[in-house]
DNA sequence: ATCAATATATGAACGTTGTTCATTTTTTAA
DNA sequence: TTAAAAAATGAACAACGTTCATATATTGAT
């Protein structure tokens, strides 16, 4: 009775085709470029068909945002072998910002855009977010064990560091850095990561 | 020959009427609520008329964003009389975040949204932004004079502090704080402002 | 192989949106 | 009073997300 299995497979294949078409349009020219009609055209199906696989346009973006979190988490895991807790935390920040630079549209979807925010009503859906946040808290508590963050609550430290790198990333992603000349951006960012170390 | 004057006056009156209608709709239900047709209905003119006073919808948002910056700057000036440089800087951050809480839609327009970002091509249009940034740098250099920020470049410090408060503000404005329980937000923010002081 | 039932796909239609522009109305100066 | 200039109109256009009656394809039973 492998027919049910095949149907399930075809269903996920279709969902993946839709998502990858959406991502292609997304990366091509940003948000507004991802229209239902263009997705349909891309996968060579009619518009209505998409609605058999996704509730609406938001659900597509929500699914993309989850894919983004996967890559995000992978990158953060990759630097967990850095021995020195201080270096690891700074690396953590660097990886965070680099992700925003490499995948500005993913970052947008994950941390800025309102589109998926509506779908994320319950904390439950933010699972992907919690996982990386826990990793940050772990690294902070280990740094604490090594003598850093004296008299600082871990929750406060985690929130502070997150806000810091998110601030940098979102200023970059949303083009609010023209206040500084373009060639100054990189040294400014590395300088900022050195600066925040003073608070550790 | 006061007729030219009257015409000019009427032109700015019309522009103001349009802007205030837009602001009303904006504050009412956010972004998507500000449609050209609704603005027109509100000022009791036809849609086409708006285009005689504004190039397009973006120009309306751009003008609103400038209004936001005025209130923003006013608030920041108001705390310049705080004597202690350290206290003044922290107050600066607090005022920044409080603005985002009080006028989330203005904040959005000014620092997050892409709508006015397109209109801001040249640095020239960001004048309102530069003014407040200069104020921050002034406060930092004065704190430097009082012994803080040793071995820290002012540009780096300014960028760091801005990123920090912007991170907090934009996480708040764009609803990315459900990772912490609602009642924990306030102590977290004040805690974060205490934390960043450690880097001064 | 046939056929009714079920699942899948279609695309015209609906109500929006921002923007344009030929037309009409109002205001101006002679 | 009237011709010219300025201001206002709103139907029309293309594009959008979404829905749904209709059509096609696939299924399992006869």
GROMACS .gro file of C-alpha atoms (C1' of nucleotides) in nm:
model
  460
    1UNK     CA    1   0.000   0.000   0.000
    2UNK     CA    2   0.276   0.244  -0.100
    3UNK     CA    3   0.030   0.472  -0.272
    4UNK     CA    4  -0.031   0.684   0.035
    5UNK     CA    5   0.343   0.714   0.073
    6UNK     CA    6   0.382   0.830  -0.284
    7UNK     CA    7   0.106   1.085  -0.240
    8UNK     CA    8   0.275   1.221   0.070
    9UNK     CA    9   0.602   1.236  -0.116
   10UNK     CA   10   0.443   1.422  -0.403
   11UNK     CA   11   0.282   1.664  -0.162
   12UNK     CA   12   0.613   1.755  -0.001
   13UNK     CA   13   0.776   1.771  -0.342
   14UNK     CA   14   0.518   2.022  -0.450
   15UNK     CA   15   0.563   2.224  -0.133
   16UNK     CA   16   0.937   2.225  -0.189
   17UNK     CA   17   0.896   2.332  -0.549
   18UNK     CA   18   0.678   2.620  -0.437
   19UNK     CA   19   0.921   2.720  -0.164
   20UNK     CA   20   1.222   2.707  -0.390
   21UNK     CA   21   1.043   2.913  -0.653
   22UNK     CA   22   0.949   3.162  -0.383
   23UNK     CA   23   1.308   3.174  -0.259
   24UNK     CA   24   1.436   3.232  -0.609
   25UNK     CA   25   1.202   3.526  -0.662
   26UNK     CA   26   1.275   3.644  -0.309
   27UNK     CA   27   1.650   3.652  -0.358
   28UNK     CA   28   1.612   3.801  -0.700
   29UNK     CA   29   1.439   4.123  -0.618
   30UNK     CA   30   1.321   4.104  -0.261
   31UNK     CA   31   0.988   4.092  -0.104
   32UNK     CA   32   0.743   4.239  -0.347
   33UNK     CA   33   0.881   4.024  -0.623
   34UNK     CA   34   0.731   3.716  -0.462
   35UNK     CA   35   0.378   3.720  -0.598
   36UNK     CA   36   0.151   3.423  -0.612
   37UNK     CA   37   0.120   3.457  -0.986
   38UNK     CA   38   0.494   3.462  -1.039
   39UNK     CA   39   0.540   3.157  -0.819
   40UNK     CA   40   0.270   2.980  -1.017
   41UNK     CA   41   0.433   3.076  -1.344
   42UNK     CA   42   0.767   2.954  -1.213
   43UNK     CA   43   0.649   2.609  -1.113
   44UNK     CA   44   0.426   2.589  -1.421
   45UNK     CA   45   0.103   2.548  -1.231
   46UNK     CA   46  -0.195   2.776  -1.199
   47UNK     CA   47  -0.231   3.024  -0.914
   48UNK     CA   48  -0.508   2.834  -0.744
   49UNK     CA   49  -0.294   2.524  -0.704
   50UNK     CA   50  -0.060   2.697  -0.460
   51UNK     CA   51  -0.348   2.736  -0.220
   52UNK     CA   52  -0.387   2.359  -0.208
   53UNK     CA   53  -0.042   2.338  -0.052
   54UNK     CA   54  -0.020   2.659   0.147
   55UNK     CA   55  -0.293   2.838   0.338
   56UNK     CA   56  -0.185   3.174   0.207
   57UNK     CA   57   0.115   3.384   0.110
   58UNK     CA   58   0.220   3.431   0.471
   59UNK     CA   59   0.257   3.060   0.527
   60UNK     CA   60   0.508   3.050   0.245
   61UNK     CA   61   0.713   3.323   0.407
   62UNK     CA   62   0.682   3.151   0.741
   63UNK     CA   63   0.822   2.833   0.596
   64UNK     CA   64   1.111   3.023   0.438
   65UNK     CA   65   1.187   3.184   0.770
   66UNK     CA   66   1.219   2.838   0.924
   67UNK     CA   67   1.467   2.737   0.653
   68UNK     CA   68   1.666   3.046   0.733
   69UNK     CA   69   1.682   2.948   1.098
   70UNK     CA   70   1.824   2.612   1.006
   71UNK     CA   71   2.120   2.761   0.824
   72UNK     CA   72   2.152   3.012   1.105
   73UNK     CA   73   2.172   2.744   1.371
   74UNK     CA   74   2.416   2.537   1.169
   75UNK     CA   75   2.659   2.828   1.146
   76UNK     CA   76   2.640   2.892   1.516
   77UNK     CA   77   2.707   2.530   1.600
   78UNK     CA   78   3.013   2.541   1.378
   79UNK     CA   79   3.197   2.782   1.609
   80UNK     CA   80   3.124   2.593   1.930
   81UNK     CA   81   3.466   2.432   1.919
   82UNK     CA   82   3.642   2.762   1.980
   83UNK     CA   83   3.805   2.697   2.315
   84UNK     CA   84   3.842   3.037   2.476
   85UNK     CA   85   3.499   3.152   2.605
   86UNK     CA   86   3.569   3.515   2.529
   87UNK     CA   87   3.683   3.441   2.176
   88UNK     CA   88   3.384   3.212   2.130
   89UNK     CA   89   3.139   3.481   2.227
   90UNK     CA   90   3.292   3.734   1.993
   91UNK     CA   91   3.295   3.474   1.720
   92UNK     CA   92   2.932   3.412   1.799
   93UNK     CA   93   2.858   3.776   1.732
   94UNK     CA   94   3.061   3.775   1.415
   95UNK     CA   95   2.880   3.470   1.281
   96UNK     CA   96   2.551   3.638   1.364
   97UNK     CA   97   2.635   3.950   1.169
   98UNK     CA   98   2.793   3.758   0.884
   99UNK     CA   99   2.472   3.562   0.844
  100UNK     CA  100   2.280   3.886   0.806
  101UNK     CA  101   2.529   4.000   0.542
  102UNK     CA  102   2.520   3.673   0.350
  103UNK     CA  103   2.145   3.621   0.369
  104UNK     CA  104   1.993   3.965   0.418
  105UNK     CA  105   1.652   3.848   0.304
  106UNK     CA  106   1.649   3.552   0.537
  107UNK     CA  107   1.759   3.777   0.819
  108UNK     CA  108   1.485   4.016   0.731
  109UNK     CA  109   1.226   3.743   0.740
  110UNK     CA  110   1.355   3.602   1.067
  111UNK     CA  111   1.415   3.912   1.274
  112UNK     CA  112   1.266   4.217   1.110
  113UNK     CA  113   0.978   4.159   0.876
  114UNK     CA  114   0.625   4.168   1.006
  115UNK     CA  115   0.497   3.911   0.758
  116UNK     CA  116   0.585   3.598   0.954
  117UNK     CA  117   0.537   3.783   1.280
  118UNK     CA  118   0.168   3.752   1.233
  119UNK     CA  119   0.188   3.379   1.196
  120UNK     CA  120   0.406   3.357   1.504
  121UNK     CA  121   0.138   3.416   1.758
  122UNK     CA  122   0.231   3.156   2.012
  123UNK     CA  123   0.582   3.126   2.149
  124UNK     CA  124   0.561   2.770   2.028
  125UNK     CA  125   0.628   2.861   1.667
  126UNK     CA  126   0.939   3.051   1.764
  127UNK     CA  127   1.106   2.720   1.848
  128UNK     CA  128   1.386   2.781   1.599
  129UNK     CA  129   1.454   3.111   1.773
  130UNK     CA  130   1.470   2.962   2.120
  131UNK     CA  131   1.725   2.705   2.017
  132UNK     CA  132   1.982   2.962   1.910
  133UNK     CA  133   1.905   3.184   2.206
  134UNK     CA  134   1.976   2.893   2.439
  135UNK     CA  135   2.309   2.846   2.267
  136UNK     CA  136   2.397   3.207   2.337
  137UNK     CA  137   2.303   3.169   2.703
  138UNK     CA  138   2.513   2.857   2.726
  139UNK     CA  139   2.816   3.039   2.590
  140UNK     CA  140   2.759   3.323   2.833
  141UNK     CA  141   2.731   3.093   3.131
  142UNK     CA  142   3.056   2.926   3.027
  143UNK     CA  143   3.222   3.265   2.998
  144UNK     CA  144   3.085   3.337   3.345
  145UNK     CA  145   3.257   3.021   3.463
  146UNK     CA  146   3.581   3.159   3.320
  147UNK     CA  147   3.549   3.478   3.523
  148UNK     CA  148   3.364   3.707   3.285
  149UNK     CA  149   3.026   3.871   3.340
  150UNK     CA  150   3.076   3.916   3.712
  151UNK     CA  151   2.759   4.041   3.882
  152UNK     CA  152   2.562   4.017   3.559
  153UNK     CA  153   2.244   3.817   3.523
  154UNK     CA  154   2.267   3.571   3.236
  155UNK     CA  155   1.928   3.671   3.100
  156UNK     CA  156   2.032   4.034   3.097
  157UNK     CA  157   2.363   3.952   2.932
  158UNK     CA  158   2.198   3.739   2.665
  159UNK     CA  159   1.940   4.002   2.588
  160UNK     CA  160   2.207   4.270   2.576
  161UNK     CA  161   2.434   4.080   2.341
  162UNK     CA  162   2.148   3.982   2.117
  163UNK     CA  163   2.023   4.340   2.099
  164UNK     CA  164   2.372   4.456   2.019
  165UNK     CA  165   2.436   4.230   1.722
  166UNK     CA  166   2.079   4.258   1.604
  167UNK     CA  167   2.114   4.633   1.612
  168UNK     CA  168   2.418   4.616   1.387
  169UNK     CA  169   2.266   4.356   1.159
  170UNK     CA  170   1.935   4.532   1.114
  171UNK     CA  171   2.092   4.871   1.054
  172UNK     CA  172   2.289   4.700   0.782
  173UNK     CA  173   2.001   4.502   0.634
  174UNK     CA  174   1.765   4.797   0.629
  175UNK     CA  175   2.016   5.041   0.487
  176UNK     CA  176   2.054   5.276   0.779
  177UNK     CA  177   2.430   5.290   0.761
  178UNK     CA  178   2.466   5.564   0.506
  179UNK     CA  179   2.539   5.780   0.808
  180UNK     CA  180   2.890   5.639   0.785
  181UNK     CA  181   3.095   5.608   0.465
  182UNK     CA  182   3.076   5.260   0.311
  183UNK     CA  183   3.445   5.181   0.354
  184UNK     CA  184   3.415   5.254   0.727
  185UNK     CA  185   3.149   4.990   0.788
  186UNK     CA  186   3.374   4.691   0.833
  187UNK     CA  187   3.623   4.844   1.079
  188UNK     CA  188   3.326   4.993   1.261
  189UNK     CA  189   3.167   4.653   1.308
  190UNK     CA  190   3.485   4.483   1.425
  191UNK     CA  191   3.550   4.783   1.647
  192UNK     CA  192   3.205   4.750   1.795
  193UNK     CA  193   3.260   4.383   1.873
  194UNK     CA  194   3.585   4.477   2.048
  195UNK     CA  195   3.402   4.750   2.236
  196UNK     CA  196   3.131   4.525   2.373
  197UNK     CA  197   3.399   4.293   2.507
  198UNK     CA  198   3.480   4.562   2.761
  199UNK     CA  199   3.150   4.488   2.928
  200UNK     CA  200   3.221   4.117   2.961
  201UNK     CA  201   0.036   9.120  -0.486
  202UNK     CA  202  -0.031   8.892  -0.184
  203UNK     CA  203  -0.196   8.639  -0.406
  204UNK     CA  204   0.121   8.437  -0.460
  205UNK     CA  205   0.165   8.430  -0.083
  206UNK     CA  206  -0.186   8.305  -0.030
  207UNK     CA  207  -0.137   8.035  -0.290
  208UNK     CA  208   0.179   7.921  -0.120
  209UNK     CA  209  -0.003   7.918   0.211
  210UNK     CA  210  -0.285   7.713   0.067
  211UNK     CA  211  -0.038   7.472  -0.084
  212UNK     CA  212   0.130   7.404   0.248
  213UNK     CA  213  -0.208   7.385   0.417
  214UNK     CA  214  -0.312   7.117   0.175
  215UNK     CA  215   0.010   6.930   0.226
  216UNK     CA  216  -0.039   6.946   0.599
  217UNK     CA  217  -0.397   6.827   0.570
  218UNK     CA  218  -0.281   6.530   0.367
  219UNK     CA  219  -0.003   6.451   0.611
  220UNK     CA  220  -0.227   6.475   0.913
  221UNK     CA  221  -0.484   6.250   0.749
  222UNK     CA  222  -0.208   6.004   0.666
  223UNK     CA  223  -0.080   6.018   1.023
  224UNK     CA  224  -0.427   5.957   1.159
  225UNK     CA  225  -0.473   5.648   0.944
  226UNK     CA  226  -0.117   5.544   1.017
  227UNK     CA  227  -0.161   5.558   1.393
  228UNK     CA  228  -0.498   5.398   1.369
  229UNK     CA  229  -0.411   5.071   1.212
  230UNK     CA  230  -0.057   5.089   1.089
  231UNK     CA  231   0.097   5.087   0.753
  232UNK     CA  232  -0.144   4.922   0.520
  233UNK     CA  233  -0.423   5.137   0.649
  234UNK     CA  234  -0.273   5.439   0.478
  235UNK     CA  235  -0.414   5.411   0.129
  236UNK     CA  236  -0.438   5.696  -0.113
  237UNK     CA  237  -0.811   5.651  -0.138
  238UNK     CA  238  -0.859   5.664   0.237
  239UNK     CA  239  -0.647   5.976   0.263
  240UNK     CA  240  -0.854   6.133  -0.011
  241UNK     CA  241  -1.178   6.038   0.161
  242UNK     CA  242  -1.045   6.181   0.484
  243UNK     CA  243  -0.956   6.523   0.345
  244UNK     CA  244  -1.268   6.522   0.126
  245UNK     CA  245  -1.083   6.549  -0.201
  246UNK     CA  246  -1.048   6.306  -0.486
  247UNK     CA  247  -0.756   6.065  -0.514
  248UNK     CA  248  -0.596   6.244  -0.803
  249UNK     CA  249  -0.564   6.567  -0.606
  250UNK     CA  250  -0.311   6.415  -0.367
  251UNK     CA  251  -0.074   6.367  -0.656
  252UNK     CA  252  -0.074   6.741  -0.716
  253UNK     CA  253   0.087   6.785  -0.374
  254UNK     CA  254   0.295   6.471  -0.337
  255UNK     CA  255   0.488   6.284  -0.603
  256UNK     CA  256   0.369   5.948  -0.473
  257UNK     CA  257   0.282   5.752  -0.161
  258UNK     CA  258   0.646   5.721  -0.059
  259UNK     CA  259   0.689   6.095  -0.045
  260UNK     CA  260   0.410   6.110   0.209
  261UNK     CA  261   0.583   5.855   0.427
  262UNK     CA  262   0.912   6.034   0.382
  263UNK     CA  263   0.756   6.355   0.507
  264UNK     CA  264   0.608   6.174   0.808
  265UNK     CA  265   0.948   6.030   0.887
  266UNK     CA  266   1.087   6.381   0.900
  267UNK     CA  267   0.816   6.483   1.146
  268UNK     CA  268   0.911   6.187   1.359
  269UNK     CA  269   1.271   6.301   1.366
  270UNK     CA  270   1.166   6.640   1.493
  271UNK     CA  271   0.995   6.497   1.799
  272UNK     CA  272   1.287   6.260   1.837
  273UNK     CA  273   1.540   6.541   1.842
  274UNK     CA  274   1.332   6.749   2.081
  275UNK     CA  275   1.327   6.469   2.333
  276UNK     CA  276   1.698   6.420   2.311
  277UNK     CA  277   1.768   6.789   2.362
  278UNK     CA  278   1.551   6.780   2.671
  279UNK     CA  279   1.796   6.560   2.861
  280UNK     CA  280   2.106   6.759   2.774
  281UNK     CA  281   2.090   6.935   3.109
  282UNK     CA  282   2.172   6.616   3.299
  283UNK     CA  283   2.508   6.705   3.450
  284UNK     CA  284   2.685   6.372   3.500
  285UNK     CA  285   2.811   6.250   3.160
  286UNK     CA  286   2.755   5.886   3.249
  287UNK     CA  287   2.399   5.949   3.365
  288UNK     CA  288   2.338   6.163   3.058
  289UNK     CA  289   2.443   5.887   2.822
  290UNK     CA  290   2.224   5.630   2.992
  291UNK     CA  291   1.939   5.878   2.990
  292UNK     CA  292   2.009   5.926   2.621
  293UNK     CA  293   1.957   5.556   2.565
  294UNK     CA  294   1.645   5.553   2.775
  295UNK     CA  295   1.495   5.842   2.582
  296UNK     CA  296   1.578   5.664   2.259
  297UNK     CA  297   1.399   5.348   2.362
  298UNK     CA  298   1.108   5.534   2.516
  299UNK     CA  299   1.055   5.712   2.186
  300UNK     CA  300   1.028   5.379   2.010
  301UNK     CA  301   0.774   5.265   2.269
  302UNK     CA  302   0.568   5.583   2.249
  303UNK     CA  303   0.577   5.619   1.871
  304UNK     CA  304   0.639   5.271   1.735
  305UNK     CA  305   0.515   5.368   1.392
  306UNK     CA  306   0.735   5.672   1.370
  307UNK     CA  307   1.027   5.465   1.485
  308UNK     CA  308   0.946   5.210   1.224
  309UNK     CA  309   0.940   5.470   0.953
  310UNK     CA  310   1.261   5.631   1.071
  311UNK     CA  311   1.483   5.333   1.139
  312UNK     CA  312   1.329   5.015   1.009
  313UNK     CA  313   1.088   5.049   0.724
  314UNK     CA  314   1.207   5.030   0.368
  315UNK     CA  315   0.947   5.273   0.236
  316UNK     CA  316   1.136   5.594   0.307
  317UNK     CA  317   1.467   5.417   0.258
  318UNK     CA  318   1.411   5.427  -0.112
  319UNK     CA  319   1.358   5.799  -0.110
  320UNK     CA  320   1.670   5.846   0.101
  321UNK     CA  321   1.926   5.789  -0.169
  322UNK     CA  322   2.170   6.060  -0.090
  323UNK     CA  323   2.311   6.117   0.254
  324UNK     CA  324   2.176   6.466   0.220
  325UNK     CA  325   1.820   6.363   0.299
  326UNK     CA  326   1.929   6.194   0.620
  327UNK     CA  327   1.998   6.536   0.769
  328UNK     CA  328   1.756   6.474   1.051
  329UNK     CA  329   1.945   6.157   1.132
  330UNK     CA  330   2.285   6.321   1.134
  331UNK     CA  331   2.173   6.586   1.378
  332UNK     CA  332   2.083   6.337   1.648
  333UNK     CA  333   2.387   6.125   1.577
  334UNK     CA  334   2.608   6.428   1.630
  335UNK     CA  335   2.440   6.485   1.963
  336UNK     CA  336   2.529   6.132   2.066
  337UNK     CA  337   2.889   6.181   1.962
  338UNK     CA  338   2.902   6.505   2.159
  339UNK     CA  339   2.781   6.329   2.472
  340UNK     CA  340   3.034   6.054   2.423
  341UNK     CA  341   3.322   6.296   2.380
  342UNK     CA  342   3.215   6.474   2.698
  343UNK     CA  343   3.204   6.141   2.881
  344UNK     CA  344   3.550   6.078   2.739
  345UNK     CA  345   3.659   6.405   2.896
  346UNK     CA  346   3.528   6.278   3.229
  347UNK     CA  347   3.744   5.968   3.206
  348UNK     CA  348   3.513   5.720   3.038
  349UNK     CA  349   3.569   5.545   2.705
  350UNK     CA  350   3.944   5.518   2.752
  351UNK     CA  351   4.114   5.387   2.438
  352UNK     CA  352   3.788   5.385   2.246
  353UNK     CA  353   3.737   5.567   1.921
  354UNK     CA  354   3.441   5.801   1.937
  355UNK     CA  355   3.304   5.680   1.605
  356UNK     CA  356   3.320   5.323   1.727
  357UNK     CA  357   3.156   5.412   2.056
  358UNK     CA  358   2.878   5.605   1.886
  359UNK     CA  359   2.808   5.327   1.642
  360UNK     CA  360   2.813   5.071   1.922
  361UNK     CA  361   2.573   5.260   2.144
  362UNK     CA  362   2.341   5.334   1.859
  363UNK     CA  363   2.338   4.972   1.750
  364UNK     CA  364   2.269   4.868   2.105
  365UNK     CA  365   1.962   5.084   2.165
  366UNK     CA  366   1.840   5.034   1.811
  367UNK     CA  367   1.865   4.661   1.864
  368UNK     CA  368   1.645   4.682   2.171
  369UNK     CA  369   1.402   4.925   2.012
  370UNK     CA  370   1.361   4.732   1.691
  371UNK     CA  371   1.319   4.397   1.864
  372UNK     CA  372   1.042   4.565   2.057
  373UNK     CA  373   0.880   4.741   1.765
  374UNK     CA  374   0.886   4.436   1.542
  375UNK     CA  375   0.758   4.197   1.808
  376UNK     CA  376   1.064   3.978   1.848
  377UNK     CA  377   1.052   3.978   2.227
  378UNK     CA  378   0.810   3.695   2.281
  379UNK     CA  379   1.124   3.498   2.357
  380UNK     CA  380   1.100   3.653   2.701
  381UNK     CA  381   0.782   3.678   2.913
  382UNK     CA  382   0.613   4.018   2.881
  383UNK     CA  383   0.659   4.116   3.245
  384UNK     CA  384   1.034   4.060   3.209
  385UNK     CA  385   1.078   4.312   2.931
  386UNK     CA  386   1.111   4.624   3.141
  387UNK     CA  387   1.369   4.492   3.390
  388UNK     CA  388   1.554   4.341   3.097
  389UNK     CA  389   1.580   4.675   2.921
  390UNK     CA  390   1.695   4.864   3.229
  391UNK     CA  391   1.932   4.578   3.304
  392UNK     CA  392   2.073   4.602   2.955
  393UNK     CA  393   2.135   4.975   2.992
  394UNK     CA  394   2.318   4.904   3.316
  395UNK     CA  395   2.515   4.633   3.141
  396UNK     CA  396   2.639   4.851   2.859
  397UNK     CA  397   2.766   5.104   3.116
  398UNK     CA  398   3.031   4.848   3.202
  399UNK     CA  399   3.190   4.916   2.866
  400UNK     CA  400   3.207   5.290   2.921
  401DA     C1'  401  -1.233  -0.254  -1.880
  402DT     C1'  402  -1.588   0.027  -1.677
  403DC     C1'  403  -1.748   0.347  -1.367
  404DA     C1'  404  -1.863   0.614  -0.967
  405DA     C1'  405  -1.605   0.852  -0.627
  406DT     C1'  406  -1.242   1.105  -0.476
  407DA     C1'  407  -0.850   1.403  -0.531
  408DT     C1'  408  -0.617   1.753  -0.787
  409DA     C1'  409  -0.588   2.145  -1.093
  410DT     C1'  410  -0.770   2.531  -1.333
  411DG     C1'  411  -0.844   3.027  -1.425
  412DA     C1'  412  -1.214   3.368  -1.442
  413DA     C1'  413  -1.394   3.672  -1.105
  414DC     C1'  414  -1.388   3.981  -0.688
  415DG     C1'  415  -1.233   4.342  -0.428
  416DT     C1'  416  -0.827   4.566  -0.334
  417DT     C1'  417  -0.411   4.858  -0.434
  418DG     C1'  418  -0.102   5.290  -0.651
  419DT     C1'  419  -0.087   5.573  -1.033
  420DT     C1'  420  -0.214   5.827  -1.468
  421DC     C1'  421  -0.455   6.156  -1.753
  422DA     C1'  422  -0.835   6.331  -2.046
  423DT     C1'  423  -1.193   6.602  -1.889
  424DT     C1'  424  -1.428   6.940  -1.607
  425DT     C1'  425  -1.445   7.308  -1.275
  426DT     C1'  426  -1.254   7.705  -1.053
  427DT     C1'  427  -0.964   8.098  -1.024
  428DT     C1'  428  -0.700   8.451  -1.225
  429DA     C1'  429  -0.576   8.882  -1.484
  430DA     C1'  430  -0.687   9.163  -1.887
  431DT     C1'  431  -1.698   8.970  -1.960
  432DT     C1'  432  -1.382   8.649  -2.123
  433DA     C1'  433  -0.974   8.398  -2.256
  434DA     C1'  434  -0.599   8.170  -2.020
  435DA     C1'  435  -0.410   7.932  -1.641
  436DA     C1'  436  -0.455   7.656  -1.239
  437DA     C1'  437  -0.672   7.310  -0.965
  438DA     C1'  438  -0.964   6.917  -0.905
  439DT     C1'  439  -1.192   6.517  -1.072
  440DG     C1'  440  -1.273   6.016  -1.121
  441DA     C1'  441  -1.281   5.655  -1.470
  442DA     C1'  442  -0.934   5.353  -1.641
  443DC     C1'  443  -0.520   5.052  -1.606
  444DA     C1'  444  -0.230   4.702  -1.448
  445DA     C1'  445  -0.119   4.430  -1.070
  446DC     C1'  446  -0.213   4.214  -0.631
  447DG     C1'  447  -0.406   3.803  -0.288
  448DT     C1'  448  -0.771   3.509  -0.255
  449DT     C1'  449  -1.191   3.230  -0.370
  450DC     C1'  450  -1.465   2.886  -0.598
  451DA     C1'  451  -1.747   2.679  -0.961
  452DT     C1'  452  -1.581   2.401  -1.311
  453DA     C1'  453  -1.290   2.063  -1.532
  454DT     C1'  454  -0.951   1.703  -1.539
  455DA     C1'  455  -0.703   1.315  -1.347
  456DT     C1'  456  -0.653   0.935  -1.034
  457DT     C1'  457  -0.828   0.597  -0.752
  458DG     C1'  458  -1.042   0.135  -0.583
  459DA     C1'  459  -1.442  -0.153  -0.665
  460DT     C1'  460  -1.705  -0.396  -0.979
   0.00000   0.00000   0.00000
